[in-house]
Short mmCIF file of C-alpha atoms and ligand atoms in Angstrom, two decimals:
data_model
loop_
_atom_site.label_atom_id
_atom_site.label_comp_id
_atom_site.label_asym_id
_atom_site.label_seq_id
_atom_site.Cartn_x
_atom_site.Cartn_y
_atom_site.Cartn_z
CA MET A 1 0.00 0.00 0.00
CA LYS A 2 1.59 3.31 -1.08
CA ARG A 3 2.65 5.46 1.86
CA PHE A 4 2.57 9.24 1.92
CA ALA A 5 5.85 10.79 3.04
CA LEU A 6 5.93 13.18 5.98
CA PRO A 7 6.38 16.85 5.06
CA ALA A 8 10.09 17.68 5.12
CA ALA A 9 9.58 20.36 7.75
CA CYS A 10 8.18 17.75 10.13
CA LEU A 11 11.08 15.39 9.58
CA ALA A 12 13.63 18.15 10.12
CA ALA A 13 11.91 19.25 13.34
CA LEU A 14 11.74 15.65 14.48
CA LEU A 15 15.40 14.94 13.89
CA ALA A 16 16.38 18.26 15.51
CA ALA A 17 14.49 17.11 18.58
CA GLY A 18 16.63 13.98 18.60
CA CYS A 19 13.67 11.69 17.99
CA GLY A 20 13.71 8.76 15.63
CA ASP A 21 17.18 7.64 16.60
CA LYS A 22 16.46 3.97 16.95
CA SER A 23 19.54 3.51 19.08
CA SER A 24 18.24 6.12 21.57
CA LYS A 25 17.06 4.96 24.97
CA ASP A 26 13.33 4.34 25.43
CA GLU A 27 12.72 7.62 27.25
CA LYS A 28 13.94 9.57 24.17
CA VAL A 29 11.66 7.69 21.76
CA LEU A 30 8.76 10.00 21.02
CA LYS A 31 5.37 8.46 21.93
CA ILE A 32 2.19 9.28 20.06
CA GLY A 33 -1.27 8.11 21.13
CA PHE A 34 -4.02 7.22 18.65
CA SER A 35 -7.58 6.51 19.85
CA VAL A 36 -10.33 5.37 17.46
CA PRO A 37 -14.05 4.95 18.29
CA SER A 38 -14.86 1.55 16.86
CA SER A 39 -13.82 -1.63 15.09
CA ARG A 40 -17.22 -1.91 13.33
CA GLU A 41 -16.21 0.05 10.23
CA THR A 42 -13.13 -1.28 8.43
CA ARG A 43 -11.95 2.27 7.78
CA TRP A 44 -10.70 2.58 11.38
CA ALA A 45 -8.54 -0.53 10.94
CA ARG A 46 -7.06 1.11 7.84
CA ASP A 47 -6.32 4.31 9.79
CA LEU A 48 -4.57 2.28 12.51
CA ALA A 49 -2.50 0.38 9.92
CA GLN A 50 -1.45 3.60 8.21
CA MET A 51 -0.49 5.30 11.47
CA ARG A 52 1.52 2.24 12.53
CA SER A 53 3.46 2.20 9.27
CA GLN A 54 4.21 5.94 9.60
CA ALA A 55 5.46 5.38 13.15
CA GLU A 56 7.64 2.43 12.16
CA GLU A 57 9.19 4.44 9.33
CA ILE A 58 10.22 7.23 11.70
CA GLY A 59 11.07 5.16 14.76
CA VAL A 60 8.36 6.71 16.91
CA GLN A 61 6.37 4.64 19.40
CA LEU A 62 2.63 4.59 18.58
CA LEU A 63 0.26 3.63 21.40
CA THR A 64 -3.24 2.81 20.14
CA ALA A 65 -6.71 2.19 21.59
CA VAL A 66 -9.97 1.02 20.01
CA SER A 67 -13.23 1.70 21.87
CA GLU A 68 -16.38 -0.18 20.94
CA ASN A 69 -18.58 2.85 20.26
CA ASN A 70 -18.38 3.60 23.98
CA ALA A 71 -17.50 7.14 25.09
CA PRO A 72 -16.65 6.34 28.75
CA GLN A 73 -14.45 3.49 27.54
CA GLN A 74 -12.66 5.85 25.13
CA LEU A 75 -12.08 8.34 27.96
CA ALA A 76 -10.55 5.61 30.12
CA GLN A 77 -8.39 4.43 27.22
CA CYS A 78 -7.14 7.97 26.61
CA ASP A 79 -6.31 8.29 30.32
CA SER A 80 -4.09 5.22 29.86
CA LEU A 81 -2.45 6.72 26.77
CA LEU A 82 -1.73 9.92 28.72
CA ALA A 83 -0.33 7.86 31.60
CA GLY A 84 1.81 6.05 29.02
CA GLY A 85 3.68 9.30 28.34
CA VAL A 86 2.43 10.29 24.91
CA ALA A 87 3.55 13.73 23.71
CA VAL A 88 0.62 14.05 21.28
CA LEU A 89 -2.82 12.42 21.51
CA ILE A 90 -4.71 11.87 18.25
CA VAL A 91 -8.40 11.13 18.84
CA ALA A 92 -11.33 10.22 16.57
CA PRO A 93 -14.07 10.78 19.17
CA GLN A 94 -16.96 8.39 19.72
CA ASP A 95 -18.94 11.32 21.09
CA ALA A 96 -17.81 14.83 20.15
CA ARG A 97 -19.02 16.53 23.33
CA ALA A 98 -17.96 13.78 25.73
CA ALA A 99 -14.49 13.87 24.15
CA GLY A 100 -14.09 17.44 25.40
CA GLU A 101 -13.05 15.86 28.70
CA ILE A 102 -10.29 13.96 26.89
CA ALA A 103 -8.98 17.24 25.47
CA ARG A 104 -9.18 18.96 28.87
CA ARG A 105 -7.24 16.17 30.61
CA ALA A 106 -4.62 16.12 27.83
CA ARG A 107 -4.13 19.90 28.00
CA LYS A 108 -3.79 19.67 31.81
CA ALA A 109 -1.07 17.06 31.26
CA GLY A 110 0.72 19.28 28.74
CA VAL A 111 -0.13 16.92 25.87
CA LYS A 112 -1.07 18.24 22.42
CA VAL A 113 -4.41 17.04 20.98
CA ILE A 114 -5.34 16.37 17.37
CA ALA A 115 -9.03 15.73 16.56
CA TYR A 116 -8.87 13.05 13.87
CA ASP A 117 -11.62 12.89 11.25
CA ARG A 118 -14.30 13.98 13.76
CA MET A 119 -14.29 17.25 15.72
CA ILE A 120 -14.02 17.37 19.52
CA LEU A 121 -16.44 19.87 21.13
CA GLY A 122 -16.36 21.76 24.42
CA ALA A 123 -12.61 22.15 24.68
CA PRO A 124 -9.92 23.58 22.38
CA VAL A 125 -7.73 21.18 20.40
CA ASP A 126 -4.42 21.93 18.72
CA LEU A 127 -5.52 20.71 15.28
CA TYR A 128 -8.43 19.13 13.38
CA VAL A 129 -7.48 16.75 10.55
CA SER A 130 -10.35 15.57 8.36
CA PHE A 131 -11.86 15.65 4.91
CA ASP A 132 -14.27 18.27 3.55
CA ASN A 133 -17.36 16.50 4.89
CA ARG A 134 -19.83 18.89 3.25
CA LYS A 135 -18.26 17.86 -0.05
CA VAL A 136 -18.75 14.20 0.94
CA GLY A 137 -22.49 14.81 1.31
CA GLN A 138 -22.63 16.64 -2.02
CA LEU A 139 -20.86 13.76 -3.77
CA GLN A 140 -23.26 11.24 -2.24
CA ALA A 141 -26.34 13.20 -3.33
CA ARG A 142 -25.01 13.96 -6.81
CA ALA A 143 -24.40 10.26 -7.44
CA LEU A 144 -28.02 9.50 -6.54
CA ALA A 145 -29.52 12.42 -8.48
CA ALA A 146 -27.67 11.33 -11.62
CA ARG A 147 -29.35 7.92 -11.40
CA ALA A 148 -32.73 9.02 -9.94
CA PRO A 149 -33.52 12.60 -11.01
CA ARG A 150 -37.13 12.15 -9.84
CA GLY A 151 -38.97 10.33 -7.10
CA ASN A 152 -39.01 9.62 -3.37
CA TYR A 153 -35.71 9.90 -1.51
CA VAL A 154 -34.67 8.46 1.86
CA LEU A 155 -32.04 10.72 3.46
CA LEU A 156 -30.12 9.08 6.31
CA SER A 157 -27.42 10.94 8.22
CA GLY A 158 -24.86 9.57 10.66
CA ALA A 159 -24.75 9.54 14.45
CA PRO A 160 -25.94 12.80 16.04
CA THR A 161 -22.98 12.49 18.44
CA ASP A 162 -20.60 12.83 15.47
CA THR A 163 -20.10 16.38 14.19
CA ASN A 164 -19.53 15.03 10.67
CA SER A 165 -23.14 13.85 10.42
CA ALA A 166 -24.76 17.30 10.29
CA VAL A 167 -22.10 18.54 7.85
CA LEU A 168 -22.66 15.54 5.56
CA ARG A 169 -26.41 16.14 5.65
CA ARG A 170 -25.91 19.85 4.85
CA GLY A 171 -23.85 18.86 1.82
CA ALA A 172 -26.48 16.39 0.64
CA LEU A 173 -29.22 19.01 1.00
CA ASP A 174 -27.14 21.48 -1.07
CA VAL A 175 -27.93 19.11 -3.96
CA LEU A 176 -31.34 17.73 -2.96
CA GLU A 177 -33.16 20.88 -1.78
CA PRO A 178 -33.24 22.53 -5.24
CA LEU A 179 -34.58 19.27 -6.73
CA ALA A 180 -37.26 19.11 -4.03
CA ALA A 181 -38.12 22.79 -4.53
CA ARG A 182 -38.75 22.04 -8.23
CA GLY A 183 -40.95 19.13 -7.25
CA ASP A 184 -38.66 16.66 -9.01
CA ILE A 185 -37.95 14.72 -5.81
CA LYS A 186 -39.57 14.35 -2.42
CA ILE A 187 -37.56 13.57 0.72
CA VAL A 188 -39.93 11.12 2.39
CA MET A 189 -37.57 10.33 5.30
CA ASP A 190 -34.81 12.49 6.82
CA GLN A 191 -33.40 10.62 9.82
CA ALA A 192 -30.12 10.28 11.73
CA VAL A 193 -28.74 6.78 12.25
CA LYS A 194 -27.85 6.34 15.95
CA ASP A 195 -24.17 5.38 16.27
CA TRP A 196 -23.95 4.77 12.51
CA HIS A 197 -25.41 1.36 13.42
CA PRO A 198 -26.27 -0.79 10.35
CA ALA A 199 -29.23 -2.44 12.13
CA GLU A 200 -30.73 1.02 12.76
CA ALA A 201 -30.22 1.97 9.11
CA GLN A 202 -31.88 -1.24 7.96
CA ARG A 203 -34.84 -0.60 10.28
CA LEU A 204 -35.27 2.97 8.99
CA VAL A 205 -35.17 1.99 5.32
CA ALA A 206 -37.62 -0.86 5.94
CA GLU A 207 -39.93 1.66 7.64
CA ALA A 208 -39.67 4.07 4.69
CA LEU A 209 -40.43 1.26 2.23
CA LEU A 210 -43.45 0.16 4.25
CA GLN A 211 -44.77 3.72 4.67
CA ASN A 212 -44.42 4.37 0.91
CA SER A 213 -45.53 0.91 -0.28
CA GLY A 214 -42.11 0.30 -1.79
CA ASP A 215 -42.27 3.53 -3.87
CA ILE A 216 -38.69 4.70 -3.12
CA GLN A 217 -36.31 5.85 -5.86
CA ALA A 218 -33.08 6.58 -3.94
CA VAL A 219 -31.46 6.06 -0.52
CA LEU A 220 -28.68 8.31 0.74
CA ALA A 221 -26.84 6.13 3.26
CA PRO A 222 -24.17 8.12 5.14
CA ASN A 223 -21.46 5.44 5.04
CA ASP A 224 -20.81 1.98 3.59
CA THR A 225 -21.91 -0.16 6.55
CA THR A 226 -25.28 1.63 6.61
CA ALA A 227 -25.39 1.35 2.79
CA GLY A 228 -25.02 -2.43 3.08
CA ALA A 229 -27.85 -2.50 5.59
CA ALA A 230 -30.08 -0.31 3.41
CA ILE A 231 -29.54 -2.70 0.52
CA LYS A 232 -30.61 -5.62 2.75
CA ALA A 233 -33.88 -3.75 3.39
CA LEU A 234 -34.34 -3.12 -0.35
CA GLU A 235 -33.81 -6.83 -1.06
CA GLN A 236 -37.06 -7.55 0.84
CA TYR A 237 -38.88 -5.60 -1.90
CA GLN A 238 -36.75 -6.99 -4.78
CA LEU A 239 -35.40 -3.43 -5.19
CA ALA A 240 -31.67 -4.07 -4.58
CA GLY A 241 -29.84 -2.82 -7.69
CA LYS A 242 -32.94 -0.97 -8.88
CA VAL A 243 -32.85 1.77 -6.21
CA PRO A 244 -29.47 3.59 -6.05
CA VAL A 245 -27.80 3.70 -2.63
CA SER A 246 -24.82 5.91 -1.71
CA GLY A 247 -22.17 5.27 0.93
CA GLN A 248 -18.79 6.50 2.23
CA ASP A 249 -15.35 5.03 3.13
CA ALA A 250 -14.71 2.83 0.07
CA GLU A 251 -14.90 -0.35 2.15
CA ALA A 252 -14.04 -3.51 0.21
CA ALA A 253 -17.61 -4.77 0.80
CA ALA A 254 -18.95 -1.58 -0.78
CA ILE A 255 -16.66 -1.89 -3.79
CA ARG A 256 -17.93 -5.44 -4.24
CA ARG A 257 -21.50 -4.11 -4.17
CA ILE A 258 -20.67 -1.27 -6.60
CA LEU A 259 -19.10 -3.70 -9.07
CA ALA A 260 -22.12 -6.02 -8.61
CA GLY A 261 -24.52 -3.08 -9.21
CA THR A 262 -26.38 -3.02 -5.86
CA GLN A 263 -24.58 0.06 -4.48
CA GLU A 264 -24.44 3.17 -6.67
CA ALA A 265 -21.44 4.96 -5.18
CA THR A 266 -19.18 5.54 -2.23
CA VAL A 267 -16.77 8.32 -1.25
CA PHE A 268 -13.06 7.60 -0.88
CA LYS A 269 -11.22 9.46 1.87
CA ASP A 270 -7.71 8.14 1.49
CA PRO A 271 -6.44 7.06 4.94
CA ARG A 272 -2.90 7.24 3.63
CA GLN A 273 -3.36 11.00 3.19
CA GLN A 274 -5.23 11.47 6.46
CA ALA A 275 -2.74 9.46 8.51
CA ALA A 276 0.26 11.19 6.91
CA ALA A 277 -1.28 14.60 7.58
CA ALA A 278 -2.09 13.73 11.20
CA PHE A 279 1.23 12.04 11.84
CA GLY A 280 3.22 14.86 10.23
CA ALA A 281 1.29 17.41 12.27
CA ALA A 282 1.91 15.40 15.44
CA MET A 283 5.65 15.50 14.72
CA SER A 284 5.49 19.26 14.22
CA LEU A 285 3.48 19.76 17.41
CA ALA A 286 5.87 17.54 19.38
CA ALA A 287 8.94 19.31 18.06
CA SER A 288 7.80 22.94 17.79
CA GLY A 289 4.28 23.20 19.23
CA ARG A 290 2.98 24.45 15.89
CA VAL A 291 1.51 23.12 12.62
CA PRO A 292 2.77 25.47 9.89
CA GLU A 293 0.46 24.47 7.03
CA ALA A 294 -2.91 24.60 8.81
CA THR A 295 -5.91 26.67 7.77
CA PHE A 296 -8.60 27.48 10.37
CA ILE A 297 -12.19 26.46 11.10
CA TYR A 298 -14.53 27.65 13.85
CA SER A 299 -15.84 25.14 16.37
CA GLY A 300 -18.24 27.10 18.53
CA LYS A 301 -16.26 30.11 19.78
CA ASN A 302 -12.94 28.34 19.23
CA LYS A 303 -10.86 29.10 16.13
CA ILE A 304 -9.21 25.72 15.43
CA PRO A 305 -6.23 25.08 13.13
CA ALA A 306 -7.37 22.55 10.53
CA LEU A 307 -6.09 20.38 7.71
CA LEU A 308 -9.01 19.50 5.40
CA LEU A 309 -8.38 16.95 2.65
CA ALA A 310 -10.31 16.37 -0.59
CA PRO A 311 -12.69 13.36 -0.81
CA GLN A 312 -13.22 11.50 -4.10
CA GLY A 313 -16.46 10.10 -5.50
CA ILE A 314 -16.26 6.43 -6.47
CA ASN A 315 -18.65 4.53 -8.76
CA LYS A 316 -18.49 1.55 -11.10
CA ASP A 317 -16.60 3.64 -13.70
CA ASN A 318 -13.55 4.48 -11.54
CA ALA A 319 -13.61 1.99 -8.63
CA ASN A 320 -11.21 -0.44 -10.25
CA GLU A 321 -8.68 2.18 -11.35
CA VAL A 322 -8.69 4.30 -8.19
CA LEU A 323 -8.87 1.52 -5.60
CA VAL A 324 -7.77 -1.80 -7.08
CA VAL A 325 -5.17 -0.93 -9.73
CA SER A 326 -3.64 1.53 -7.24
CA GLY A 327 -3.25 -1.36 -4.78
CA PHE A 328 -5.36 0.29 -2.08
CA ILE A 329 -7.72 -2.71 -2.12
CA SER A 330 -6.16 -6.05 -3.00
CA LEU A 331 -7.85 -8.47 -5.39
CA ARG A 332 -7.89 -11.00 -2.51
CA GLU A 333 -9.75 -8.49 -0.31
CA LEU A 334 -12.08 -7.67 -3.17
CA ARG A 335 -12.89 -11.33 -3.78
CA ALA A 336 -13.21 -12.20 -0.05
CA LYS A 337 -16.58 -13.77 0.69
CA PRO A 338 -18.88 -11.45 2.69
CA ALA A 339 -18.55 -13.61 5.81
CA GLU A 340 -14.80 -13.00 5.78
CA THR A 341 -15.01 -9.27 6.36
CA ALA A 342 -16.18 -7.65 9.57
CA ALA A 343 -17.98 -4.85 7.77
CA ASP A 344 -20.36 -7.33 6.10
CA ASN A 345 -21.10 -8.99 9.44
CA SER A 346 -21.83 -5.69 11.10
CA ALA A 347 -24.64 -5.07 8.62
CA ASN A 348 -26.64 -7.90 10.21
C1 GAL B 401 -17.61 9.30 10.37
C2 GAL B 401 -16.52 9.20 9.31
C3 GAL B 401 -17.00 8.31 8.21
C4 GAL B 401 -17.43 6.95 8.75
C5 GAL B 401 -18.35 7.09 9.97
C6 GAL B 401 -18.59 5.77 10.65
O1 GAL B 401 -17.23 10.19 11.35
O2 GAL B 401 -16.19 10.50 8.81
O3 GAL B 401 -15.94 8.18 7.27
O4 GAL B 401 -16.27 6.25 9.10
O5 GAL B 401 -17.81 8.00 10.91
O6 GAL B 401 -17.45 5.34 11.32
#
């Protein structure tokens, strides 16, 4: 899997700080903490793998933690990472507001905090590294509108505890509201999916199908695990492959569905880019306390330095070239039977 090199400035700062010298004693090896919210979506496993390979390349110790969609558990895990002596804590929060306590405890310990992919609310962080999530929602909606320019739409958004969910939905509505205003489409359901849980997504789509006697022309699922679940609901009405469904994360299971014609599209947010950006920023913060290349976003009253990356729409026309030929998804992974991949199981 191609790796993205650290920005030169980060490497220079790192070496100047004497880190990365593999022969150095343990106490000089820089420690970075990385906390992710779940193992349900395969994208978090990819983020962990990318961060580990960045750390190995530099000779930095990476301490990781995976919570099972459990905010108190993530707080306890981050306490352990702080106790483990990390200089920078990178967190993808299970619950944006609850994670404010993680940021407060890190700041009290003199540890820099990077909000990874999802924003942390209620306390300032040193950097936010994510993709343009409004653009993600626009890409999802555009893929559906191209296939279903008229009819009844189901609009699902992600967990209300995840700041990305409202931004995704805003992006989708940028595309769908004008179509609804013209009377071309009607949004017959507009619901958040608690915890991004596939079972909840499947229940909601089944409810929309029942309420509309199967007269649904498109489903905007906020990510690939919920897309897989939505397609299971459509199968009950023999509509899988006939009603376009969007997703996000370019999971192997989703690429299988896109190539098979049951999922219309997904959105690729390259973890190699996101991990390199976060890791490089962590090096800069550890060495100089600053991240030179950041722009800014506002989170409440707080003006937060941010690195926002560009997402890419994926459909049957470019999936193979962008994801398989590039080596991001192996042919073995692509051919794996559904039971062999966690993401497929989580849709049940
Ligand atoms: C979001 C993330 C998506 C997807 C979802 C479920 O915050 O931006 O890419 O992973 O969580 O984990």
